[in-house]
Amino acid sequence: MTAVDQLPEQRIVRVTFADGTHGDYPFIWLRDNCPTAWHPETHEKVQDLLRIPADIAPRDIKLRESEVEIAWDRDNHISRFALDWLADNRPGRVLADPAVVTSAVWRGDTTKADLPRADASALLSDDGALYDWLAAAKAWGLALVDGLSSDPESGMAVARRIGFLRETNFGKTFEVKSKANPNNLAYTAVALPLHTDLANQELPPGFQFLHCLANEAVGGGSVFADGFAIAADLRATDPAAFDLLSRRSVPFRFHDVDHDIRQRQTVIRLDEYGNPAEICWNAHLAGIFDMPAETLADYYAAYRALMAATRDPAYSVEFTLKAGEMVVFDNRRVLHGRAAFDPTTGFRYLHGCYVDRGEFDSRMRVLARARRTNGH
Ligand code: OGA
Ligand code: ZN
């Protein structure tokens, strides 16, 4: 049976729900989260916390059929909380988020056929198909789109359907082909060992989109590896190396005539629970390691251990992109690379862009909202 009790010593209201579970709500938290605290149209919080007396307490609490009504002692305000809202927002529980997807960590036994894949026209026209593909792309950190036209904008249109493109010093979109006067190794025909892009940026871009328009040259196969798998195995086999790579930052730098973009990064960034959240790996952009001499030997050993893992076929998946396909990957988790190609044997052309992680998450939440309303 639903019940509501006041625990004055702890300054909390305890709500026991019909299923027998309960939530404990501090007085100040309840008053701060009164539904009237938000602007009804913009949904932004407009109530000023400092106008609420810190020692506020309920004068009266009533349990109604589907809500709890609290009359407050110090400011005579009345707050009404829906029981469902109280159940969903119990302090101590992380709020449910439709953009949170458990990572499916993968290794070198994965094949192209295993990867999440969707048809471009389905992604553009069907919200359900888009949500499912986004969730899978987030879980794997790597997914494919097929059925794209030979219009270089067709892949970018799928990216734009998710969110704003992340502009960088290489433009809003970029053309990956062998060019004269390249300012990036990607714009040559050389092999690119596994890396993440733009480690030199304050915030390296989230998801990367590479639409293949032509791949007719000899060579040019794509390679991917799950940085979370590499990090997890390194933590298990060489915890000291893992520790150094997650605690010590190194400088990354890109510079050309117009730019000099530098940022220090840890190669492995941990979340607040100590789990790898991000991998920053780009040997071409790594600057000069500047830690004290006595740490450098250990750091080199750790850095080389991770580098060796990026060369180990136990982690890498290799396949050739076909014209009309687009590969999409979390650039802050999944490492990518390519084999060298011979531009005299045929044309190779990818059109790329980035969409940050936050855009992905926002689109997933909005699509999930529509799904709930439609009763799915
Ligand atoms: C890039 C890149 C891979 C490729 O443009 O950042 O890594 O297959 N390209 O050319
Ligand atoms: Zn790259």
mmCIF file of C-alpha atoms and ligand atoms in Angstrom:
data_model
loop_
_atom_site.group_PDB
_atom_site.id
_atom_site.type_symbol
_atom_site.label_atom_id
_atom_site.label_comp_id
_atom_site.label_asym_id
_atom_site.label_seq_id
_atom_site.Cartn_x
_atom_site.Cartn_y
_atom_site.Cartn_z
ATOM 1 C CA MET A 1 0.000 0.000 0.000
ATOM 2 C CA THR A 2 1.221 3.472 -0.780
ATOM 3 C CA ALA A 3 2.168 5.465 2.313
ATOM 4 C CA VAL A 4 3.877 8.718 3.111
ATOM 5 C CA ASP A 5 5.757 9.464 6.357
ATOM 6 C CA GLN A 6 7.690 12.368 7.678
ATOM 7 C CA LEU A 7 11.023 11.596 9.390
ATOM 8 C CA PRO A 8 11.720 14.972 11.089
ATOM 9 C CA GLU A 9 15.151 14.047 12.544
ATOM 10 C CA GLN A 10 16.518 13.080 9.135
ATOM 11 C CA ARG A 11 14.549 15.927 7.536
ATOM 12 C CA ILE A 12 13.138 13.566 4.891
ATOM 13 C CA VAL A 13 9.776 12.458 3.575
ATOM 14 C CA ARG A 14 9.620 8.704 2.975
ATOM 15 C CA VAL A 15 7.222 7.518 0.293
ATOM 16 C CA THR A 16 6.444 3.797 0.244
ATOM 17 C CA PHE A 17 5.109 2.719 -3.123
ATOM 18 C CA ALA A 18 2.483 0.095 -3.948
ATOM 19 C CA ASP A 19 5.229 -2.413 -4.858
ATOM 20 C CA GLY A 20 6.719 -2.161 -1.338
ATOM 21 C CA THR A 21 9.833 -0.192 -2.353
ATOM 22 C CA HIS A 22 10.389 3.282 -0.995
ATOM 23 C CA GLY A 23 12.148 6.564 -1.729
ATOM 24 C CA ASP A 24 13.623 9.031 0.771
ATOM 25 C CA TYR A 25 13.249 12.683 -0.204
ATOM 26 C CA PRO A 26 15.034 15.409 1.783
ATOM 27 C CA PHE A 27 12.794 18.427 2.555
ATOM 28 C CA ILE A 28 15.037 20.892 0.736
ATOM 29 C CA TRP A 29 15.215 18.619 -2.313
ATOM 30 C CA LEU A 30 11.414 18.380 -2.475
ATOM 31 C CA ARG A 31 10.911 22.115 -2.118
ATOM 32 C CA ASP A 32 13.644 22.755 -4.730
ATOM 33 C CA ASN A 33 12.002 20.311 -7.150
ATOM 34 C CA CYS A 34 8.429 21.569 -6.760
ATOM 35 C CA PRO A 35 6.847 21.256 -10.256
ATOM 36 C CA THR A 36 6.232 25.032 -10.189
ATOM 37 C CA ALA A 37 10.028 25.576 -10.204
ATOM 38 C CA TRP A 38 10.136 25.156 -13.989
ATOM 39 C CA HIS A 39 8.981 27.531 -16.679
ATOM 40 C CA PRO A 40 5.915 25.855 -18.189
ATOM 41 C CA GLU A 41 6.988 26.493 -21.771
ATOM 42 C CA THR A 42 10.775 26.535 -21.817
ATOM 43 C CA HIS A 43 11.090 23.773 -19.163
ATOM 44 C CA GLU A 44 14.035 25.641 -17.688
ATOM 45 C CA LYS A 45 14.330 26.031 -13.949
ATOM 46 C CA VAL A 46 13.266 29.504 -12.946
ATOM 47 C CA GLN A 47 12.987 29.148 -9.172
ATOM 48 C CA ASP A 48 15.799 30.739 -7.174
ATOM 49 C CA LEU A 49 17.143 28.227 -4.672
ATOM 50 C CA LEU A 50 18.409 30.939 -2.332
ATOM 51 C CA ARG A 51 14.863 32.249 -1.851
ATOM 52 C CA ILE A 52 13.960 28.958 -0.179
ATOM 53 C CA PRO A 53 14.757 28.940 3.576
ATOM 54 C CA ALA A 54 17.392 26.218 4.127
ATOM 55 C CA ASP A 55 15.476 24.858 7.136
ATOM 56 C CA ILE A 56 12.128 24.570 5.355
ATOM 57 C CA ALA A 57 9.926 21.646 6.447
ATOM 58 C CA PRO A 58 6.420 20.367 5.638
ATOM 59 C CA ARG A 59 3.589 21.799 7.742
ATOM 60 C CA ASP A 60 1.189 19.250 6.325
ATOM 61 C CA ILE A 61 1.446 16.251 3.994
ATOM 62 C CA LYS A 62 -1.490 14.628 2.230
ATOM 63 C CA LEU A 63 -1.418 11.450 0.203
ATOM 64 C CA ARG A 64 -3.946 11.570 -2.614
ATOM 65 C CA GLU A 65 -4.718 8.927 -5.222
ATOM 66 C CA SER A 66 -1.850 9.677 -7.554
ATOM 67 C CA GLU A 67 0.030 12.488 -5.832
ATOM 68 C CA VAL A 68 1.589 13.741 -2.630
ATOM 69 C CA GLU A 69 0.657 17.260 -1.579
ATOM 70 C CA ILE A 70 2.964 19.155 0.751
ATOM 71 C CA ALA A 71 2.158 22.468 2.423
ATOM 72 C CA TRP A 72 5.457 24.083 3.466
ATOM 73 C CA ASP A 73 5.923 25.803 6.820
ATOM 74 C CA ARG A 74 8.223 28.717 6.008
ATOM 75 C CA ASP A 75 6.935 30.105 2.729
ATOM 76 C CA ASN A 76 3.332 28.778 2.723
ATOM 77 C CA HIS A 77 3.924 27.293 -0.729
ATOM 78 C CA ILE A 78 2.014 24.175 -1.735
ATOM 79 C CA SER A 79 3.775 21.514 -3.831
ATOM 80 C CA ARG A 80 2.093 18.617 -5.601
ATOM 81 C CA PHE A 81 4.237 15.685 -6.697
ATOM 82 C CA ALA A 82 2.902 12.903 -8.921
ATOM 83 C CA LEU A 83 3.630 9.495 -7.374
ATOM 84 C CA ASP A 84 5.022 8.269 -10.707
ATOM 85 C CA TRP A 85 7.434 11.180 -10.775
ATOM 86 C CA LEU A 86 8.540 10.463 -7.198
ATOM 87 C CA ALA A 87 9.059 6.798 -8.072
ATOM 88 C CA ASP A 88 11.185 7.714 -11.120
ATOM 89 C CA ASN A 89 13.256 10.350 -9.355
ATOM 90 C CA ARG A 90 14.326 8.658 -6.121
ATOM 91 C CA PRO A 91 17.489 10.223 -4.706
ATOM 92 C CA GLY A 92 20.386 7.801 -4.915
ATOM 93 C CA ARG A 93 19.221 6.277 -8.194
ATOM 94 C CA VAL A 94 20.685 7.503 -11.453
ATOM 95 C CA LEU A 95 17.887 8.802 -13.634
ATOM 96 C CA ALA A 96 16.809 6.477 -16.451
ATOM 97 C CA ASP A 97 18.255 7.707 -19.763
ATOM 98 C CA PRO A 98 17.251 6.220 -23.141
ATOM 99 C CA ALA A 99 20.647 7.280 -24.520
ATOM 100 C CA VAL A 100 22.547 5.051 -22.090
ATOM 101 C CA VAL A 101 23.407 1.842 -23.895
ATOM 102 C CA THR A 102 25.621 -0.897 -22.505
ATOM 103 C CA SER A 103 28.778 -1.218 -24.601
ATOM 104 C CA ALA A 104 29.112 -4.455 -26.558
ATOM 105 C CA VAL A 105 32.893 -4.833 -26.502
ATOM 106 C CA TRP A 106 34.251 -6.660 -29.563
ATOM 107 C CA ARG A 107 37.559 -8.137 -30.702
ATOM 108 C CA GLY A 108 39.265 -9.416 -33.844
ATOM 109 C CA ASP A 109 36.934 -12.379 -34.347
ATOM 110 C CA THR A 110 34.228 -9.926 -35.459
ATOM 111 C CA THR A 111 33.456 -9.705 -39.184
ATOM 112 C CA LYS A 112 31.885 -7.027 -41.336
ATOM 113 C CA ALA A 113 28.713 -9.144 -41.453
ATOM 114 C CA ASP A 114 28.382 -8.980 -37.641
ATOM 115 C CA LEU A 115 28.246 -5.180 -37.542
ATOM 116 C CA PRO A 116 24.999 -3.256 -37.061
ATOM 117 C CA ARG A 117 23.859 -2.124 -40.497
ATOM 118 C CA ALA A 118 20.924 -0.175 -41.887
ATOM 119 C CA ASP A 119 19.740 1.103 -45.213
ATOM 120 C CA ALA A 120 20.124 4.870 -45.691
ATOM 121 C CA SER A 121 16.541 5.358 -46.880
ATOM 122 C CA ALA A 122 15.212 3.567 -43.778
ATOM 123 C CA LEU A 123 17.318 5.775 -41.512
ATOM 124 C CA LEU A 124 16.079 8.896 -43.275
ATOM 125 C CA SER A 125 12.381 8.005 -43.252
ATOM 126 C CA ASP A 126 11.734 5.669 -40.323
ATOM 127 C CA ASP A 127 12.209 6.918 -36.738
ATOM 128 C CA GLY A 128 12.052 3.407 -35.320
ATOM 129 C CA ALA A 129 14.766 2.172 -37.683
ATOM 130 C CA LEU A 130 16.898 5.193 -36.819
ATOM 131 C CA TYR A 131 16.537 4.625 -33.073
ATOM 132 C CA ASP A 132 17.441 0.940 -33.348
ATOM 133 C CA TRP A 133 20.468 1.671 -35.509
ATOM 134 C CA LEU A 134 21.644 4.499 -33.210
ATOM 135 C CA ALA A 135 21.348 2.234 -30.168
ATOM 136 C CA ALA A 136 23.321 -0.509 -31.930
ATOM 137 C CA ALA A 137 25.921 1.959 -33.239
ATOM 138 C CA LYS A 138 26.388 3.224 -29.690
ATOM 139 C CA ALA A 139 26.649 -0.247 -28.187
ATOM 140 C CA TRP A 140 29.239 -1.410 -30.742
ATOM 141 C CA GLY A 141 30.871 1.946 -31.381
ATOM 142 C CA LEU A 142 30.962 0.844 -35.044
ATOM 143 C CA ALA A 143 28.171 0.454 -37.600
ATOM 144 C CA LEU A 144 27.455 0.572 -41.322
ATOM 145 C CA VAL A 145 24.967 2.329 -43.536
ATOM 146 C CA ASP A 146 24.340 1.087 -47.057
ATOM 147 C CA GLY A 147 22.261 2.052 -50.044
ATOM 148 C CA LEU A 148 23.776 5.533 -50.352
ATOM 149 C CA SER A 149 23.767 7.257 -53.716
ATOM 150 C CA SER A 150 26.794 8.569 -55.587
ATOM 151 C CA ASP A 151 25.911 12.086 -54.401
ATOM 152 C CA PRO A 152 28.716 13.061 -51.956
ATOM 153 C CA GLU A 153 26.040 14.728 -49.795
ATOM 154 C CA SER A 154 23.942 11.568 -49.346
ATOM 155 C CA GLY A 155 26.025 10.253 -46.440
ATOM 156 C CA MET A 156 26.162 13.672 -44.861
ATOM 157 C CA ALA A 157 22.337 13.805 -45.002
ATOM 158 C CA VAL A 158 22.182 10.721 -42.752
ATOM 159 C CA ALA A 159 24.593 12.412 -40.333
ATOM 160 C CA ARG A 160 22.514 15.602 -40.359
ATOM 161 C CA ARG A 161 19.389 13.595 -39.568
ATOM 162 C CA ILE A 162 21.092 12.736 -36.246
ATOM 163 C CA GLY A 163 22.425 16.168 -35.344
ATOM 164 C CA PHE A 164 24.643 19.116 -36.117
ATOM 165 C CA LEU A 165 27.876 18.372 -37.909
ATOM 166 C CA ARG A 166 30.953 19.118 -35.854
ATOM 167 C CA GLU A 167 33.046 21.587 -37.792
ATOM 168 C CA THR A 168 36.826 21.370 -37.435
ATOM 169 C CA ASN A 169 39.878 22.932 -39.032
ATOM 170 C CA PHE A 170 39.353 20.396 -41.859
ATOM 171 C CA GLY A 171 35.887 21.856 -42.537
ATOM 172 C CA LYS A 172 32.302 20.873 -41.849
ATOM 173 C CA THR A 173 32.881 17.858 -44.072
ATOM 174 C CA PHE A 174 36.146 16.589 -45.531
ATOM 175 C CA GLU A 175 37.222 14.718 -48.613
ATOM 176 C CA VAL A 176 39.533 11.778 -48.020
ATOM 177 C CA LYS A 177 41.440 11.269 -51.257
ATOM 178 C CA SER A 178 45.029 11.469 -52.358
ATOM 179 C CA LYS A 179 45.615 15.202 -52.927
ATOM 180 C CA ALA A 180 48.395 17.566 -53.867
ATOM 181 C CA ASN A 181 49.842 19.534 -50.912
ATOM 182 C CA PRO A 182 48.116 17.444 -48.206
ATOM 183 C CA ASN A 183 47.845 18.839 -44.653
ATOM 184 C CA ASN A 184 46.824 15.451 -43.266
ATOM 185 C CA LEU A 185 48.246 11.960 -43.846
ATOM 186 C CA ALA A 186 44.694 10.812 -44.591
ATOM 187 C CA TYR A 187 44.879 12.918 -47.772
ATOM 188 C CA THR A 188 47.813 10.878 -49.100
ATOM 189 C CA ALA A 189 47.912 7.233 -50.225
ATOM 190 C CA VAL A 190 49.996 5.956 -47.299
ATOM 191 C CA ALA A 191 48.802 3.391 -44.754
ATOM 192 C CA LEU A 192 47.225 4.878 -41.632
ATOM 193 C CA PRO A 193 47.855 2.769 -38.544
ATOM 194 C CA LEU A 194 44.971 2.521 -36.074
ATOM 195 C CA HIS A 195 44.240 5.924 -34.566
ATOM 196 C CA THR A 196 41.544 8.253 -33.312
ATOM 197 C CA ASP A 197 41.093 11.555 -35.121
ATOM 198 C CA LEU A 198 41.919 14.990 -33.750
ATOM 199 C CA ALA A 199 43.441 13.962 -30.441
ATOM 200 C CA ASN A 200 44.891 17.480 -30.508
ATOM 201 C CA GLN A 201 41.462 19.093 -30.039
ATOM 202 C CA GLU A 202 40.115 20.241 -26.703
ATOM 203 C CA LEU A 203 37.256 17.812 -27.316
ATOM 204 C CA PRO A 204 38.059 15.267 -30.021
ATOM 205 C CA PRO A 205 34.982 14.730 -32.246
ATOM 206 C CA GLY A 206 32.539 12.002 -31.254
ATOM 207 C CA PHE A 207 31.111 9.921 -34.095
ATOM 208 C CA GLN A 208 32.881 9.900 -37.424
ATOM 209 C CA PHE A 209 31.095 9.210 -40.706
ATOM 210 C CA LEU A 210 33.051 8.043 -43.753
ATOM 211 C CA HIS A 211 30.914 7.653 -46.882
ATOM 212 C CA CYS A 212 32.690 5.593 -49.518
ATOM 213 C CA LEU A 213 32.114 6.989 -53.012
ATOM 214 C CA ALA A 214 34.861 5.065 -54.774
ATOM 215 C CA ASN A 215 37.316 2.391 -53.670
ATOM 216 C CA GLU A 216 38.795 1.129 -56.929
ATOM 217 C CA ALA A 217 42.505 1.404 -56.184
ATOM 218 C CA VAL A 218 44.599 -1.586 -55.193
ATOM 219 C CA GLY A 219 44.778 -1.509 -51.372
ATOM 220 C CA GLY A 220 42.895 0.929 -49.178
ATOM 221 C CA GLY A 221 41.142 -1.622 -46.964
ATOM 222 C CA SER A 222 39.718 -0.295 -43.683
ATOM 223 C CA VAL A 223 40.782 -1.464 -40.218
ATOM 224 C CA PHE A 224 38.977 -0.937 -36.897
ATOM 225 C CA ALA A 225 39.618 -1.957 -33.284
ATOM 226 C CA ASP A 226 37.572 -1.477 -30.142
ATOM 227 C CA GLY A 227 39.607 0.722 -27.799
ATOM 228 C CA PHE A 228 37.479 -0.489 -24.878
ATOM 229 C CA ALA A 229 38.609 -4.082 -25.534
ATOM 230 C CA ILE A 230 42.255 -3.035 -25.715
ATOM 231 C CA ALA A 231 41.944 -0.959 -22.527
ATOM 232 C CA ALA A 232 40.134 -3.741 -20.624
ATOM 233 C CA ASP A 233 42.791 -6.303 -21.552
ATOM 234 C CA LEU A 234 45.641 -3.936 -20.719
ATOM 235 C CA ARG A 235 44.096 -3.276 -17.318
ATOM 236 C CA ALA A 236 43.951 -7.034 -16.677
ATOM 237 C CA THR A 237 47.449 -7.890 -17.930
ATOM 238 C CA ASP A 238 49.440 -4.770 -17.042
ATOM 239 C CA PRO A 239 47.601 -2.656 -14.451
ATOM 240 C CA ALA A 240 50.613 -0.366 -13.927
ATOM 241 C CA ALA A 241 50.664 0.511 -17.646
ATOM 242 C CA PHE A 242 46.897 1.072 -17.622
ATOM 243 C CA ASP A 243 47.306 3.338 -14.615
ATOM 244 C CA LEU A 244 49.990 5.480 -16.247
ATOM 245 C CA LEU A 245 48.014 5.827 -19.484
ATOM 246 C CA SER A 246 44.913 6.891 -17.583
ATOM 247 C CA ARG A 247 46.632 9.313 -15.180
ATOM 248 C CA ARG A 248 49.462 10.960 -17.082
ATOM 249 C CA SER A 249 48.615 13.325 -19.906
ATOM 250 C CA VAL A 250 50.724 13.894 -22.999
ATOM 251 C CA PRO A 251 50.585 16.781 -25.470
ATOM 252 C CA PHE A 252 48.987 16.365 -28.899
ATOM 253 C CA ARG A 253 49.470 18.920 -31.627
ATOM 254 C CA PHE A 254 48.407 19.719 -35.192
ATOM 255 C CA HIS A 255 49.777 22.731 -37.012
ATOM 256 C CA ASP A 256 49.747 24.096 -40.523
ATOM 257 C CA VAL A 257 49.869 27.621 -41.940
ATOM 258 C CA ASP A 258 46.531 28.647 -40.423
ATOM 259 C CA HIS A 259 46.351 26.653 -37.208
ATOM 260 C CA ASP A 260 48.287 25.472 -34.191
ATOM 261 C CA ILE A 261 45.877 23.336 -32.200
ATOM 262 C CA ARG A 262 47.237 21.670 -29.077
ATOM 263 C CA GLN A 263 45.726 19.768 -26.196
ATOM 264 C CA ARG A 264 47.018 17.538 -23.440
ATOM 265 C CA GLN A 265 45.142 14.256 -23.136
ATOM 266 C CA THR A 266 45.397 11.043 -21.185
ATOM 267 C CA VAL A 267 45.460 8.162 -23.663
ATOM 268 C CA ILE A 268 42.756 6.430 -21.613
ATOM 269 C CA ARG A 269 40.152 8.663 -19.966
ATOM 270 C CA LEU A 270 38.185 7.126 -17.117
ATOM 271 C CA ASP A 271 34.645 8.003 -16.094
ATOM 272 C CA GLU A 272 33.750 8.815 -12.477
ATOM 273 C CA TYR A 273 33.409 5.087 -11.725
ATOM 274 C CA GLY A 274 36.904 4.343 -13.023
ATOM 275 C CA ASN A 275 35.792 2.690 -16.276
ATOM 276 C CA PRO A 276 37.399 3.642 -19.609
ATOM 277 C CA ALA A 277 35.156 6.263 -21.239
ATOM 278 C CA GLU A 278 37.417 7.414 -24.023
ATOM 279 C CA ILE A 279 40.586 6.515 -25.911
ATOM 280 C CA CYS A 280 42.800 9.171 -27.441
ATOM 281 C CA TRP A 281 45.320 7.505 -29.695
ATOM 282 C CA ASN A 282 47.142 9.209 -32.497
ATOM 283 C CA ALA A 283 50.841 8.538 -32.860
ATOM 284 C CA HIS A 284 51.042 11.069 -35.708
ATOM 285 C CA LEU A 285 49.745 13.906 -33.543
ATOM 286 C CA ALA A 286 51.487 12.974 -30.292
ATOM 287 C CA GLY A 287 53.820 15.769 -29.225
ATOM 288 C CA ILE A 288 56.950 15.572 -27.127
ATOM 289 C CA PHE A 289 56.397 13.670 -23.897
ATOM 290 C CA ASP A 290 57.323 16.056 -21.124
ATOM 291 C CA MET A 291 56.987 14.090 -17.909
ATOM 292 C CA PRO A 292 59.933 13.822 -15.505
ATOM 293 C CA ALA A 293 62.820 11.645 -16.699
ATOM 294 C CA GLU A 294 62.218 9.095 -13.946
ATOM 295 C CA THR A 295 58.646 8.512 -15.202
ATOM 296 C CA LEU A 296 59.479 8.473 -18.902
ATOM 297 C CA ALA A 297 60.896 4.948 -19.021
ATOM 298 C CA ASP A 298 57.735 3.513 -17.460
ATOM 299 C CA TYR A 299 55.517 5.707 -19.614
ATOM 300 C CA TYR A 300 57.269 4.541 -22.791
ATOM 301 C CA ALA A 301 56.765 0.931 -21.735
ATOM 302 C CA ALA A 302 53.039 1.569 -21.126
ATOM 303 C CA TYR A 303 52.604 3.506 -24.375
ATOM 304 C CA ARG A 304 54.393 0.797 -26.350
ATOM 305 C CA ALA A 305 52.210 -1.892 -24.738
ATOM 306 C CA LEU A 306 49.104 -0.098 -25.997
ATOM 307 C CA MET A 307 50.700 0.494 -29.385
ATOM 308 C CA ALA A 308 51.554 -3.204 -29.674
ATOM 309 C CA ALA A 309 47.901 -4.038 -28.931
ATOM 310 C CA THR A 310 46.793 -1.774 -31.799
ATOM 311 C CA ARG A 311 48.966 -3.888 -34.135
ATOM 312 C CA ASP A 312 47.661 -7.192 -32.744
ATOM 313 C CA PRO A 313 45.174 -8.964 -35.071
ATOM 314 C CA ALA A 314 43.411 -10.215 -31.914
ATOM 315 C CA TYR A 315 41.693 -6.821 -31.840
ATOM 316 C CA SER A 316 41.375 -5.654 -35.429
ATOM 317 C CA VAL A 317 38.605 -6.115 -37.943
ATOM 318 C CA GLU A 318 39.518 -5.510 -41.575
ATOM 319 C CA PHE A 319 37.203 -5.057 -44.522
ATOM 320 C CA THR A 320 36.911 -3.068 -47.702
ATOM 321 C CA LEU A 321 34.269 -0.375 -47.947
ATOM 322 C CA LYS A 322 32.239 -0.428 -51.155
ATOM 323 C CA ALA A 323 30.880 2.586 -52.989
ATOM 324 C CA GLY A 324 27.467 3.338 -51.476
ATOM 325 C CA GLU A 325 28.495 2.215 -47.981
ATOM 326 C CA MET A 326 29.273 4.438 -45.027
ATOM 327 C CA VAL A 327 31.078 3.445 -41.878
ATOM 328 C CA VAL A 328 30.144 5.234 -38.656
ATOM 329 C CA PHE A 329 32.196 4.890 -35.477
ATOM 330 C CA ASP A 330 32.716 6.487 -32.090
ATOM 331 C CA ASN A 331 36.003 8.272 -32.668
ATOM 332 C CA ARG A 332 36.556 8.524 -28.926
ATOM 333 C CA ARG A 333 36.366 4.750 -28.483
ATOM 334 C CA VAL A 334 36.995 2.877 -31.731
ATOM 335 C CA LEU A 335 40.340 3.204 -33.482
ATOM 336 C CA HIS A 336 40.364 3.310 -37.273
ATOM 337 C CA GLY A 337 42.983 2.985 -39.964
ATOM 338 C CA ARG A 338 43.503 1.939 -43.562
ATOM 339 C CA ALA A 339 45.937 0.038 -45.706
ATOM 340 C CA ALA A 340 48.073 1.952 -48.205
ATOM 341 C CA PHE A 341 46.654 2.167 -51.713
ATOM 342 C CA ASP A 342 48.064 2.754 -55.152
ATOM 343 C CA PRO A 343 46.322 5.805 -56.663
ATOM 344 C CA THR A 344 47.617 4.896 -60.138
ATOM 345 C CA THR A 345 45.416 1.764 -60.137
ATOM 346 C CA GLY A 346 42.084 3.460 -59.455
ATOM 347 C CA PHE A 347 40.188 6.173 -57.628
ATOM 348 C CA ARG A 348 39.603 6.078 -53.865
ATOM 349 C CA TYR A 349 37.314 8.689 -52.391
ATOM 350 C CA LEU A 350 35.618 8.933 -48.993
ATOM 351 C CA HIS A 351 33.526 11.881 -47.830
ATOM 352 C CA GLY A 352 33.583 12.404 -44.091
ATOM 353 C CA CYS A 353 32.112 14.399 -41.229
ATOM 354 C CA TYR A 354 31.691 14.190 -37.473
ATOM 355 C CA VAL A 355 28.645 14.336 -35.187
ATOM 356 C CA ASP A 356 29.434 14.686 -31.494
ATOM 357 C CA ARG A 357 28.320 12.136 -28.901
ATOM 358 C CA GLY A 358 25.863 14.593 -27.340
ATOM 359 C CA GLU A 359 23.997 14.980 -30.641
ATOM 360 C CA PHE A 360 23.645 11.212 -30.916
ATOM 361 C CA ASP A 361 22.294 11.015 -27.370
ATOM 362 C CA SER A 362 19.845 13.857 -27.883
ATOM 363 C CA ARG A 363 18.424 12.268 -31.050
ATOM 364 C CA MET A 364 18.028 8.940 -29.223
ATOM 365 C CA ARG A 365 16.144 10.596 -26.353
ATOM 366 C CA VAL A 366 13.808 12.471 -28.669
ATOM 367 C CA LEU A 367 13.112 9.306 -30.684
ATOM 368 C CA ALA A 368 12.542 7.336 -27.464
ATOM 369 C CA ARG A 369 10.042 9.982 -26.331
ATOM 370 C CA ALA A 370 8.038 9.554 -29.555
ATOM 371 C CA ARG A 371 8.211 5.780 -29.135
ATOM 372 C CA ARG A 372 6.706 5.935 -25.642
ATOM 373 C CA THR A 373 3.914 8.227 -26.860
ATOM 374 C CA ASN A 374 3.150 5.793 -29.696
ATOM 375 C CA GLY A 375 2.836 3.002 -27.135
ATOM 376 C CA HIS A 376 5.885 0.968 -28.225
HETATM 377 C C1 OGA B 1 40.631 9.842 -41.793
HETATM 378 C C2 OGA B 1 41.017 8.448 -41.992
HETATM 379 C C3 OGA B 1 40.656 6.476 -43.277
HETATM 380 C C4 OGA B 1 40.578 6.034 -44.694
HETATM 381 O O1 OGA B 1 40.245 10.486 -42.773
HETATM 382 O O2 OGA B 1 40.693 10.315 -40.646
HETATM 383 O O3 OGA B 1 41.537 7.879 -41.084
HETATM 384 O O4 OGA B 1 40.061 4.940 -44.907
HETATM 385 N N1 OGA B 1 40.702 7.874 -43.154
HETATM 386 O O5 OGA B 1 41.049 6.735 -45.580
HETATM 387 ZN ZN ZN B 2 41.378 9.125 -39.207
#
